[in-house]
Structure formats: C-alpha cells, structure tokens
CSV table of N, CA and C in Angstrom, one decimal:
chain,number,residue,atom,x,y,z
N,87,MET,N,55.8,29.6,-44.8
N,87,MET,CA,54.5,29.0,-44.7
N,87,MET,C,54.4,27.9,-43.7
N,88,ALA,N,55.4,27.1,-43.6
N,88,ALA,CA,55.4,25.9,-42.7
N,88,ALA,C,55.4,26.5,-41.3
N,89,LYS,N,56.1,27.6,-41.0
N,89,LYS,CA,56.2,28.2,-39.7
N,89,LYS,C,54.8,28.7,-39.3
N,90,ALA,N,54.0,29.2,-40.2
N,90,ALA,CA,52.7,29.7,-39.9
N,90,ALA,C,51.7,28.5,-39.5
N,91,TRP,N,51.9,27.4,-40.2
N,91,TRP,CA,51.0,26.2,-39.9
N,91,TRP,C,51.4,25.5,-38.6
N,92,ARG,N,52.5,25.8,-38.0
N,92,ARG,CA,52.8,25.2,-36.7
N,92,ARG,C,51.9,25.7,-35.6
N,93,LYS,N,51.5,27.0,-35.7
N,93,LYS,CA,50.5,27.6,-34.8
N,93,LYS,C,49.4,28.2,-35.6
N,94,PRO,N,48.5,27.4,-36.1
N,94,PRO,CA,47.4,28.0,-37.0
N,94,PRO,C,46.4,28.9,-36.3
N,95,GLY,N,46.4,28.9,-35.0
N,95,GLY,CA,45.4,29.8,-34.3
N,95,GLY,C,45.9,31.2,-34.1
N,96,GLU,N,47.2,31.5,-34.6
N,96,GLU,CA,47.7,32.8,-34.4
N,96,GLU,C,48.0,33.4,-35.8
N,97,GLY,N,48.1,34.7,-35.8
N,97,GLY,CA,48.5,35.5,-37.0
N,97,GLY,C,47.5,35.5,-38.1
N,98,PHE,N,47.9,35.7,-39.3
N,98,PHE,CA,47.0,35.9,-40.4
N,98,PHE,C,46.3,34.6,-40.7
N,99,LEU,N,46.9,33.4,-40.4
N,99,LEU,CA,46.3,32.1,-40.7
N,99,LEU,C,45.0,31.9,-39.9
N,100,ALA,N,44.9,32.5,-38.7
N,100,ALA,CA,43.7,32.3,-37.9
N,100,ALA,C,42.4,32.8,-38.6
N,101,GLU,N,42.5,34.0,-39.1
N,101,GLU,CA,41.3,34.6,-39.8
N,101,GLU,C,41.0,33.9,-41.1
N,102,LEU,N,42.1,33.5,-41.8
N,102,LEU,CA,41.9,32.8,-43.0
N,102,LEU,C,41.2,31.4,-42.8
N,103,LEU,N,41.7,30.7,-41.8
N,103,LEU,CA,41.2,29.4,-41.4
N,103,LEU,C,39.7,29.5,-41.0
N,104,LYS,N,39.4,30.5,-40.3
N,104,LYS,CA,38.0,30.7,-39.8
N,104,LYS,C,37.0,30.9,-41.0
N,105,ARG,N,37.5,31.7,-42.0
N,105,ARG,CA,36.6,31.9,-43.2
N,105,ARG,C,36.5,30.6,-44.0
N,106,ARG,N,37.6,29.9,-44.1
N,106,ARG,CA,37.6,28.6,-44.8
N,106,ARG,C,36.7,27.6,-44.2
N,107,LEU,N,36.7,27.5,-42.8
N,107,LEU,CA,35.9,26.5,-42.1
N,107,LEU,C,34.4,26.8,-42.3
N,108,ILE,N,34.0,28.1,-42.4
N,108,ILE,CA,32.6,28.4,-42.6
N,108,ILE,C,32.2,27.9,-44.0
N,109,GLU,N,33.1,28.0,-44.9
N,109,GLU,CA,32.8,27.6,-46.3
N,109,GLU,C,32.8,26.0,-46.4
N,110,TRP,N,33.8,25.4,-45.7
N,110,TRP,CA,33.9,23.9,-45.8
N,110,TRP,C,32.8,23.2,-45.1
N,111,ARG,N,32.2,23.8,-44.1
N,111,ARG,CA,31.1,23.1,-43.4
N,111,ARG,C,29.9,22.8,-44.3
N,112,ARG,N,29.7,23.7,-45.3
N,112,ARG,CA,28.5,23.6,-46.2
N,112,ARG,C,28.8,22.6,-47.3
N,113,GLN,N,30.0,22.2,-47.5
N,113,GLN,CA,30.4,21.3,-48.6
N,113,GLN,C,30.2,19.8,-48.2
N,114,PRO,N,30.2,19.0,-49.2
N,114,PRO,CA,30.1,17.5,-48.9
N,114,PRO,C,31.3,17.0,-48.1
N,115,THR,N,31.2,15.7,-47.7
N,115,THR,CA,32.3,15.1,-46.9
N,115,THR,C,33.6,15.0,-47.7
N,116,VAL,N,33.5,14.5,-48.9
N,116,VAL,CA,34.7,14.4,-49.7
N,116,VAL,C,34.7,15.4,-50.9
N,117,VAL,N,35.6,16.3,-51.0
N,117,VAL,CA,35.7,17.3,-52.0
N,117,VAL,C,37.0,17.3,-52.6
N,118,ARG,N,37.0,17.3,-54.0
N,118,ARG,CA,38.3,17.4,-54.7
N,118,ARG,C,38.7,18.9,-54.8
N,119,VAL,N,40.0,19.1,-54.5
N,119,VAL,CA,40.5,20.5,-54.6
N,119,VAL,C,41.6,20.6,-55.7
N,120,GLU,N,41.7,21.8,-56.2
N,120,GLU,CA,42.6,22.0,-57.3
N,120,GLU,C,44.1,21.9,-56.8
N,121,LYS,N,44.4,22.6,-55.8
N,121,LYS,CA,45.8,22.6,-55.2
N,121,LYS,C,45.8,22.3,-53.8
N,122,PRO,N,46.8,21.8,-53.2
N,122,PRO,CA,46.9,21.6,-51.7
N,122,PRO,C,46.8,22.9,-50.9
N,123,THR,N,46.2,22.8,-49.8
N,123,THR,CA,46.1,24.0,-48.9
N,123,THR,C,47.4,24.2,-48.3
N,124,ARG,N,48.1,23.2,-47.9
N,124,ARG,CA,49.4,23.2,-47.2
N,124,ARG,C,50.4,22.7,-48.2
N,125,ILE,N,50.9,23.5,-49.1
N,125,ILE,CA,51.8,23.0,-50.2
N,125,ILE,C,53.1,22.4,-49.6
N,126,ASP,N,53.6,23.0,-48.5
N,126,ASP,CA,54.9,22.5,-47.9
N,126,ASP,C,54.7,21.0,-47.4
N,127,ARG,N,53.6,20.8,-46.7
N,127,ARG,CA,53.3,19.5,-46.2
N,127,ARG,C,53.0,18.5,-47.3
N,128,ALA,N,52.3,18.9,-48.3
N,128,ALA,CA,52.0,18.0,-49.4
N,128,ALA,C,53.3,17.6,-50.2
N,129,ARG,N,54.2,18.6,-50.4
N,129,ARG,CA,55.4,18.2,-51.1
N,129,ARG,C,56.3,17.3,-50.2
N,130,SER,N,56.3,17.4,-48.9
N,130,SER,CA,57.0,16.5,-48.1
N,130,SER,C,56.5,15.1,-48.1
N,131,LEU,N,55.2,15.0,-48.4
N,131,LEU,CA,54.6,13.6,-48.6
N,131,LEU,C,54.8,13.0,-50.0
N,132,GLY,N,55.3,13.8,-50.9
N,132,GLY,CA,55.6,13.3,-52.2
N,132,GLY,C,54.7,13.9,-53.3
N,133,TYR,N,53.9,14.9,-53.0
N,133,TYR,CA,53.0,15.6,-54.0
N,133,TYR,C,53.9,16.3,-55.0
N,134,LYS,N,53.5,16.2,-56.3
N,134,LYS,CA,54.1,17.0,-57.4
N,134,LYS,C,53.0,17.6,-58.2
N,135,ALA,N,53.2,18.8,-58.7
N,135,ALA,CA,52.1,19.4,-59.5
N,135,ALA,C,52.1,18.9,-60.9
N,136,LYS,N,51.7,17.7,-61.1
N,136,LYS,CA,51.6,17.1,-62.4
N,136,LYS,C,50.4,16.2,-62.6
N,137,VAL,N,50.1,15.8,-63.8
N,137,VAL,CA,48.9,15.0,-64.0
N,137,VAL,C,49.1,13.6,-63.3
N,138,GLY,N,48.1,13.1,-62.8
N,138,GLY,CA,48.1,11.8,-62.1
N,138,GLY,C,48.0,12.0,-60.6
N,139,PHE,N,48.1,13.2,-60.1
N,139,PHE,CA,48.0,13.5,-58.7
N,139,PHE,C,46.6,14.2,-58.4
N,140,VAL,N,45.9,13.7,-57.4
N,140,VAL,CA,44.6,14.3,-57.0
N,140,VAL,C,44.6,14.6,-55.6
N,141,VAL,N,44.2,15.8,-55.2
N,141,VAL,CA,44.1,16.2,-53.8
N,141,VAL,C,42.6,16.3,-53.4
N,142,VAL,N,42.3,15.7,-52.3
N,142,VAL,CA,40.9,15.6,-51.8
N,142,VAL,C,40.8,16.1,-50.4
N,143,ARG,N,39.8,17.0,-50.1
N,143,ARG,CA,39.6,17.4,-48.7
N,143,ARG,C,38.5,16.5,-48.1
N,144,VAL,N,38.7,15.9,-46.9
N,144,VAL,CA,37.8,15.0,-46.3
N,144,VAL,C,37.4,15.6,-44.9
N,145,LYS,N,36.1,15.6,-44.7
N,145,LYS,CA,35.5,16.0,-43.4
N,145,LYS,C,35.2,14.8,-42.6
N,146,VAL,N,35.7,14.7,-41.3
N,146,VAL,CA,35.5,13.6,-40.4
N,146,VAL,C,34.9,14.1,-39.1
N,147,ARG,N,34.0,13.5,-38.5
N,147,ARG,CA,33.4,13.9,-37.2
N,147,ARG,C,34.5,13.7,-36.1
N,148,LYS,N,34.4,14.6,-35.1
N,148,LYS,CA,35.4,14.5,-34.0
N,148,LYS,C,34.8,13.6,-32.9
N,149,GLY,N,35.7,13.2,-32.0
N,149,GLY,CA,35.2,12.4,-30.9
N,149,GLY,C,35.5,10.9,-31.0
N,150,GLY,N,35.1,10.2,-29.9
N,150,GLY,CA,35.3,8.8,-29.9
N,150,GLY,C,34.3,8.0,-30.6
N,151,LEU,N,34.3,6.7,-30.4
N,151,LEU,CA,33.4,5.8,-31.1
N,151,LEU,C,32.0,5.9,-30.6
N,152,ARG,N,31.0,6.2,-31.5
N,152,ARG,CA,29.6,6.2,-31.1
N,152,ARG,C,29.1,4.8,-31.1
N,153,LYS,N,28.8,4.2,-29.9
N,153,LYS,CA,28.4,2.9,-29.8
N,153,LYS,C,26.9,2.8,-29.3
N,154,PRO,N,26.0,2.2,-30.0
N,154,PRO,CA,24.6,2.2,-29.6
N,154,PRO,C,24.4,1.4,-28.3
N,155,ARG,N,23.6,1.9,-27.5
N,155,ARG,CA,23.3,1.3,-26.2
N,155,ARG,C,22.5,0.0,-26.4
N,156,PRO,N,22.9,-1.1,-25.8
N,156,PRO,CA,22.2,-2.4,-26.0
N,156,PRO,C,20.8,-2.3,-25.5
N,157,ARG,N,19.9,-2.9,-26.2
N,157,ARG,CA,18.4,-3.0,-25.8
N,157,ARG,C,18.2,-4.0,-24.7
N,158,SER,N,18.9,-5.2,-24.8
N,158,SER,CA,18.6,-6.2,-23.8
N,158,SER,C,19.4,-5.9,-22.5
N,159,GLY,N,18.9,-6.5,-21.5
N,159,GLY,CA,19.4,-6.1,-20.1
N,159,GLY,C,20.7,-6.7,-19.8
N,160,ARG,N,21.5,-6.0,-19.1
N,160,ARG,CA,22.8,-6.4,-18.5
N,160,ARG,C,23.2,-5.3,-17.5
N,161,ARG,N,24.2,-5.6,-16.8
N,161,ARG,CA,24.7,-4.6,-15.8
N,161,ARG,C,25.4,-3.5,-16.6
N,162,PRO,N,25.3,-2.2,-16.1
N,162,PRO,CA,25.8,-1.1,-16.8
N,162,PRO,C,27.2,-1.2,-17.2
N,163,LYS,N,28.1,-1.8,-16.4
N,163,LYS,CA,29.5,-1.9,-16.6
N,163,LYS,C,29.7,-2.7,-17.9
N,164,ARG,N,28.9,-3.6,-18.2
N,164,ARG,CA,29.1,-4.5,-19.4
N,164,ARG,C,28.3,-4.0,-20.6
N,165,MET,N,27.7,-2.8,-20.5
N,165,MET,CA,27.0,-2.3,-21.7
N,165,MET,C,28.0,-2.0,-22.8
N,166,GLY,N,29.2,-1.6,-22.5
N,166,GLY,CA,30.2,-1.3,-23.5
N,166,GLY,C,29.9,0.0,-24.3
N,167,VAL,N,29.3,1.0,-23.7
N,167,VAL,CA,29.0,2.2,-24.4
N,167,VAL,C,30.0,3.3,-24.2
N,168,TYR,N,30.6,3.4,-23.0
N,168,TYR,CA,31.5,4.5,-22.7
N,168,TYR,C,32.9,4.0,-22.7
N,169,GLY,N,33.9,4.9,-23.0
N,169,GLY,CA,35.3,4.6,-22.8
N,169,GLY,C,35.9,3.8,-24.0
N,170,TYR,N,35.2,3.8,-25.1
N,170,TYR,CA,35.7,3.1,-26.3
N,170,TYR,C,36.3,4.1,-27.3
N,171,SER,N,37.4,3.8,-27.8
N,171,SER,CA,38.0,4.7,-28.9
N,171,SER,C,38.1,3.8,-30.1
N,172,PRO,N,37.9,4.4,-31.3
N,172,PRO,CA,38.0,3.7,-32.5
N,172,PRO,C,39.4,3.2,-32.7
N,173,TRP,N,39.5,2.0,-33.3
N,173,TRP,CA,40.9,1.4,-33.5
N,173,TRP,C,41.7,2.1,-34.6
N,174,ARG,N,41.1,3.0,-35.4
N,174,ARG,CA,41.8,3.7,-36.4
N,174,ARG,C,41.7,5.2,-36.0
N,175,SER,N,42.7,6.0,-36.3
N,175,SER,CA,42.7,7.4,-36.1
N,175,SER,C,41.7,8.1,-37.1
N,176,LEU,N,41.3,9.3,-36.8
N,176,LEU,CA,40.4,10.0,-37.7
N,176,LEU,C,41.1,10.3,-39.0
N,177,ARG,N,42.4,10.4,-39.0
N,177,ARG,CA,43.2,10.6,-40.2
N,177,ARG,C,43.1,9.4,-41.1
N,178,GLU,N,43.2,8.2,-40.5
N,178,GLU,CA,43.1,7.0,-41.3
N,178,GLU,C,41.7,6.8,-41.8
N,179,ILE,N,40.7,7.2,-41.0
N,179,ILE,CA,39.3,7.1,-41.5
N,179,ILE,C,39.1,8.0,-42.7
N,180,ALA,N,39.7,9.2,-42.7
N,180,ALA,CA,39.6,10.2,-43.8
N,180,ALA,C,40.3,9.6,-45.1
N,181,GLU,N,41.4,8.9,-44.9
N,181,GLU,CA,42.1,8.3,-46.0
N,181,GLU,C,41.3,7.2,-46.6
N,182,GLU,N,40.6,6.4,-45.8
N,182,GLU,CA,39.8,5.3,-46.2
N,182,GLU,C,38.6,5.9,-47.0
N,183,ARG,N,38.0,6.9,-46.6
N,183,ARG,CA,36.8,7.5,-47.3
N,183,ARG,C,37.2,8.1,-48.6
N,184,ALA,N,38.4,8.7,-48.7
N,184,ALA,CA,38.9,9.2,-50.0
N,184,ALA,C,39.2,8.0,-51.0
N,185,ALA,N,39.7,7.0,-50.4
N,185,ALA,CA,40.1,5.8,-51.3
N,185,ALA,C,38.8,5.1,-51.8
N,186,ARG,N,37.7,5.1,-50.9
N,186,ARG,CA,36.4,4.6,-51.3
N,186,ARG,C,35.8,5.4,-52.4
N,187,LYS,N,35.9,6.7,-52.4
N,187,LYS,CA,35.3,7.6,-53.3
N,187,LYS,C,36.1,7.5,-54.7
N,188,TYR,N,37.4,7.3,-54.7
N,188,TYR,CA,38.2,7.2,-55.9
N,188,TYR,C,38.9,5.8,-55.9
N,189,PRO,N,38.1,4.8,-56.3
N,189,PRO,CA,38.7,3.4,-56.2
N,189,PRO,C,39.9,3.1,-57.2
N,190,ASN,N,40.1,3.9,-58.2
N,190,ASN,CA,41.2,3.7,-59.1
N,190,ASN,C,42.5,4.4,-58.7
N,191,LEU,N,42.4,5.1,-57.6
N,191,LEU,CA,43.6,5.9,-57.1
N,191,LEU,C,44.1,5.2,-55.8
N,192,LYS,N,45.4,5.5,-55.6
N,192,LYS,CA,46.1,5.0,-54.3
N,192,LYS,C,46.4,6.2,-53.4
N,193,VAL,N,46.3,5.9,-52.1
N,193,VAL,CA,46.6,7.0,-51.1
N,193,VAL,C,48.1,7.1,-51.0
N,194,LEU,N,48.6,8.3,-51.2
N,194,LEU,CA,50.0,8.6,-51.0
N,194,LEU,C,50.2,9.1,-49.5
N,195,GLY,N,49.3,9.9,-49.0
N,195,GLY,CA,49.5,10.4,-47.7
N,195,GLY,C,48.4,11.5,-47.4
N,196,SER,N,48.4,11.9,-46.1
N,196,SER,CA,47.4,12.9,-45.7
N,196,SER,C,47.9,13.8,-44.6
N,197,TYR,N,47.2,14.9,-44.4
N,197,TYR,CA,47.6,15.9,-43.4
N,197,TYR,C,46.4,16.7,-42.9
N,198,TRP,N,46.5,17.2,-41.7
N,198,TRP,CA,45.5,18.0,-41.1
N,198,TRP,C,45.4,19.4,-41.7
N,199,VAL,N,44.2,19.9,-42.0
N,199,VAL,CA,44.1,21.3,-42.5
N,199,VAL,C,43.2,22.2,-41.7
N,200,GLY,N,42.4,21.6,-40.8
N,200,GLY,CA,41.5,22.4,-39.9
N,200,GLY,C,40.6,21.6,-39.1
N,201,GLU,N,40.0,22.3,-38.1
N,201,GLU,CA,39.0,21.6,-37.2
N,201,GLU,C,38.2,22.7,-36.5
N,202,ASP,N,36.9,22.3,-36.2
N,202,ASP,CA,36.1,23.1,-35.4
N,202,ASP,C,35.5,22.2,-34.3
N,203,GLY,N,34.4,22.6,-33.6
N,203,GLY,CA,33.9,21.8,-32.5
N,203,GLY,C,33.4,20.5,-32.9
N,204,ARG,N,32.9,20.3,-34.1
N,204,ARG,CA,32.3,19.1,-34.5
N,204,ARG,C,33.1,18.2,-35.5
N,205,HIS,N,33.9,18.9,-36.4
N,205,HIS,CA,34.6,18.2,-37.4
N,205,HIS,C,36.1,18.4,-37.5
N,206,LYS,N,36.8,17.5,-38.1
N,206,LYS,CA,38.2,17.7,-38.5
N,206,LYS,C,38.3,17.6,-40.0
N,207,TRP,N,39.1,18.4,-40.6
N,207,TRP,CA,39.3,18.2,-42.1
N,207,TRP,C,40.8,17.8,-42.3
N,208,PHE,N,40.9,16.9,-43.3
N,208,PHE,CA,42.2,16.4,-43.7
N,208,PHE,C,42.3,16.5,-45.2
N,209,GLU,N,43.4,16.7,-45.7
N,209,GLU,CA,43.6,16.7,-47.2
N,209,GLU,C,44.4,15.4,-47.5
N,210,VAL,N,43.9,14.6,-48.4
N,210,VAL,CA,44.4,13.3,-48.8
N,210,VAL,C,45.0,13.4,-50.2
N,211,ILE,N,46.3,13.0,-50.3
N,211,ILE,CA,46.9,13.0,-51.7
N,211,ILE,C,46.7,11.6,-52.3
N,212,LEU,N,46.1,11.6,-53.4
N,212,LEU,CA,45.9,10.4,-54.2
N,212,LEU,C,46.7,10.4,-55.5
N,213,VAL,N,47.1,9.2,-55.9
N,213,VAL,CA,47.9,9.0,-57.1
N,213,VAL,C,47.2,8.0,-58.0
N,214,ASP,N,47.3,8.3,-59.3
N,214,ASP,CA,46.8,7.3,-60.3
N,214,ASP,C,47.9,6.4,-60.7
N,215,PRO,N,48.0,5.2,-60.2
N,215,PRO,CA,49.1,4.3,-60.5
N,215,PRO,C,49.2,3.9,-62.0
N,216,SER,N,48.1,4.0,-62.7
N,216,SER,CA,48.2,3.6,-64.1
N,216,SER,C,48.5,4.7,-65.1
N,217,HIS,N,48.7,5.9,-64.6
N,217,HIS,CA,49.0,7.1,-65.5
N,217,HIS,C,50.5,7.0,-65.9
N,218,PRO,N,50.8,7.3,-67.2
N,218,PRO,CA,52.2,7.2,-67.6
N,218,PRO,C,53.1,8.1,-66.9
N,219,SER,N,52.7,9.3,-66.5
N,219,SER,CA,53.6,10.2,-65.8
N,219,SER,C,54.0,9.6,-64.4
N,220,ILE,N,53.1,8.8,-63.8
N,220,ILE,CA,53.3,8.2,-62.5
N,220,ILE,C,54.2,7.0,-62.7
N,221,LYS,N,53.9,6.2,-63.7
N,221,LYS,CA,54.6,5.0,-64.0
N,221,LYS,C,56.1,5.2,-64.2
N,222,ASN,N,56.3,6.3,-64.9
N,222,ASN,CA,57.7,6.7,-65.3
N,222,ASN,C,58.5,7.4,-64.2
N,223,ASP,N,57.8,7.8,-63.1
N,223,ASP,CA,58.5,8.5,-62.0
N,223,ASP,C,59.1,7.4,-61.0
N,224,GLU,N,60.4,7.2,-61.1
N,224,GLU,CA,61.0,6.2,-60.3
N,224,GLU,C,61.0,6.5,-58.8
N,225,GLU,N,61.1,7.8,-58.4
N,225,GLU,CA,61.0,8.2,-57.0
N,225,GLU,C,59.7,7.9,-56.4
N,226,LEU,N,58.6,8.1,-57.2
N,226,LEU,CA,57.3,7.9,-56.7
N,226,LEU,C,57.0,6.4,-56.7
N,227,GLN,N,57.5,5.6,-57.6
N,227,GLN,CA,57.3,4.2,-57.6
N,227,GLN,C,57.8,3.5,-56.4
N,228,ALA,N,58.9,4.1,-55.8
N,228,ALA,CA,59.5,3.5,-54.6
N,228,ALA,C,58.6,3.8,-53.4
N,229,LYS,N,57.8,4.9,-53.4
N,229,LYS,CA,57.0,5.3,-52.3
N,229,LYS,C,55.6,4.5,-52.3
N,230,LEU,N,55.1,4.3,-53.5
N,230,LEU,CA,53.8,3.7,-53.7
N,230,LEU,C,53.8,2.2,-53.4
N,231,PRO,N,52.8,1.8,-52.6
N,231,PRO,CA,52.6,0.3,-52.4
N,231,PRO,C,51.7,-0.2,-53.6
N,232,LEU,N,52.3,-0.4,-54.7
N,232,LEU,CA,51.6,-0.8,-55.9
N,232,LEU,C,51.4,-2.3,-55.9
N,233,LYS,N,50.3,-2.8,-55.3
N,233,LYS,CA,50.1,-4.2,-55.3
N,233,LYS,C,49.3,-4.6,-56.5
N,234,GLY,N,49.7,-5.6,-57.2
N,234,GLY,CA,48.9,-6.1,-58.4
N,234,GLY,C,49.0,-5.3,-59.6
N,235,SER,N,49.9,-4.3,-59.7
N,235,SER,CA,50.0,-3.6,-60.9
N,235,SER,C,51.5,-3.3,-61.3
C-alpha cells in the first residue's frame, strides 16, 4: 500500500483517487472519517485503532497568500500584493482547522491524501488526551505534547 501511495497518479490508485475527489469536493471543509485513508502513514504517525483516536479529513485551498489590494495610493512595488507566501504550510493550516473544530482533542499528526486544481486534502489524526485508553498508553504519552493536563 505504501508503494502505491508513492506515485498516486499511476495504477489502480489514480482511478480510485479521482472518484474520491469528486465525492470530497461536495463535502464540507472538515469531515470526520471512520478509518484513515492511508493506514500505513497513519500508523507511522502513531495512530492506533482504539477509542480516543479521531481521524478528520480537511480541505484547504491551494496557492499562495490572497492579499487584498490596498485602496489608498502608493507605488505598485509597495502594494504588497504579489510574491507573498503564507508563513505556515497548507498542512499546518489544515491541522489548525481540525484543532479549532475539535477543541478538546490534540493534533497527533497529518498527511496528504489528495489534491485537484483548487484544493488539497489532508487527514489529521486527533487524540483525546483525557480518555483513559490514551492516558494509560505510555508510548503515546511520550509523543503527545500534553500541556496543562
């Protein structure tokens, strides 16, 4: 499975991804999913199929920073409209959106699952730090930045 995801535009994965993207476009920005799309990648980030783990698919717009053109006059060079890139990657923006939607959960990690001309989709793994199965997992406690709990 990991080998197929290295080149998602080839083989059986290309057709599968195409059908999924058509479906995902109609869905909201943050969608909770039952199981990870890329189980190998999720497991490498620390995902386990047990209670306390939540997987969310997040849609993020592609491209650089959309900066509004200033209304007041100045020379074009100082407008600051072109050539700006956001200071966070699209993946970090996706993680932030998932964390905002689920405030009681902590972000464990995220990975790319697809893109088209306008959007990129990432799956974000969230963990409930107050759940007993997570609290008792020593391996996971070492990975989680549990501040204040």
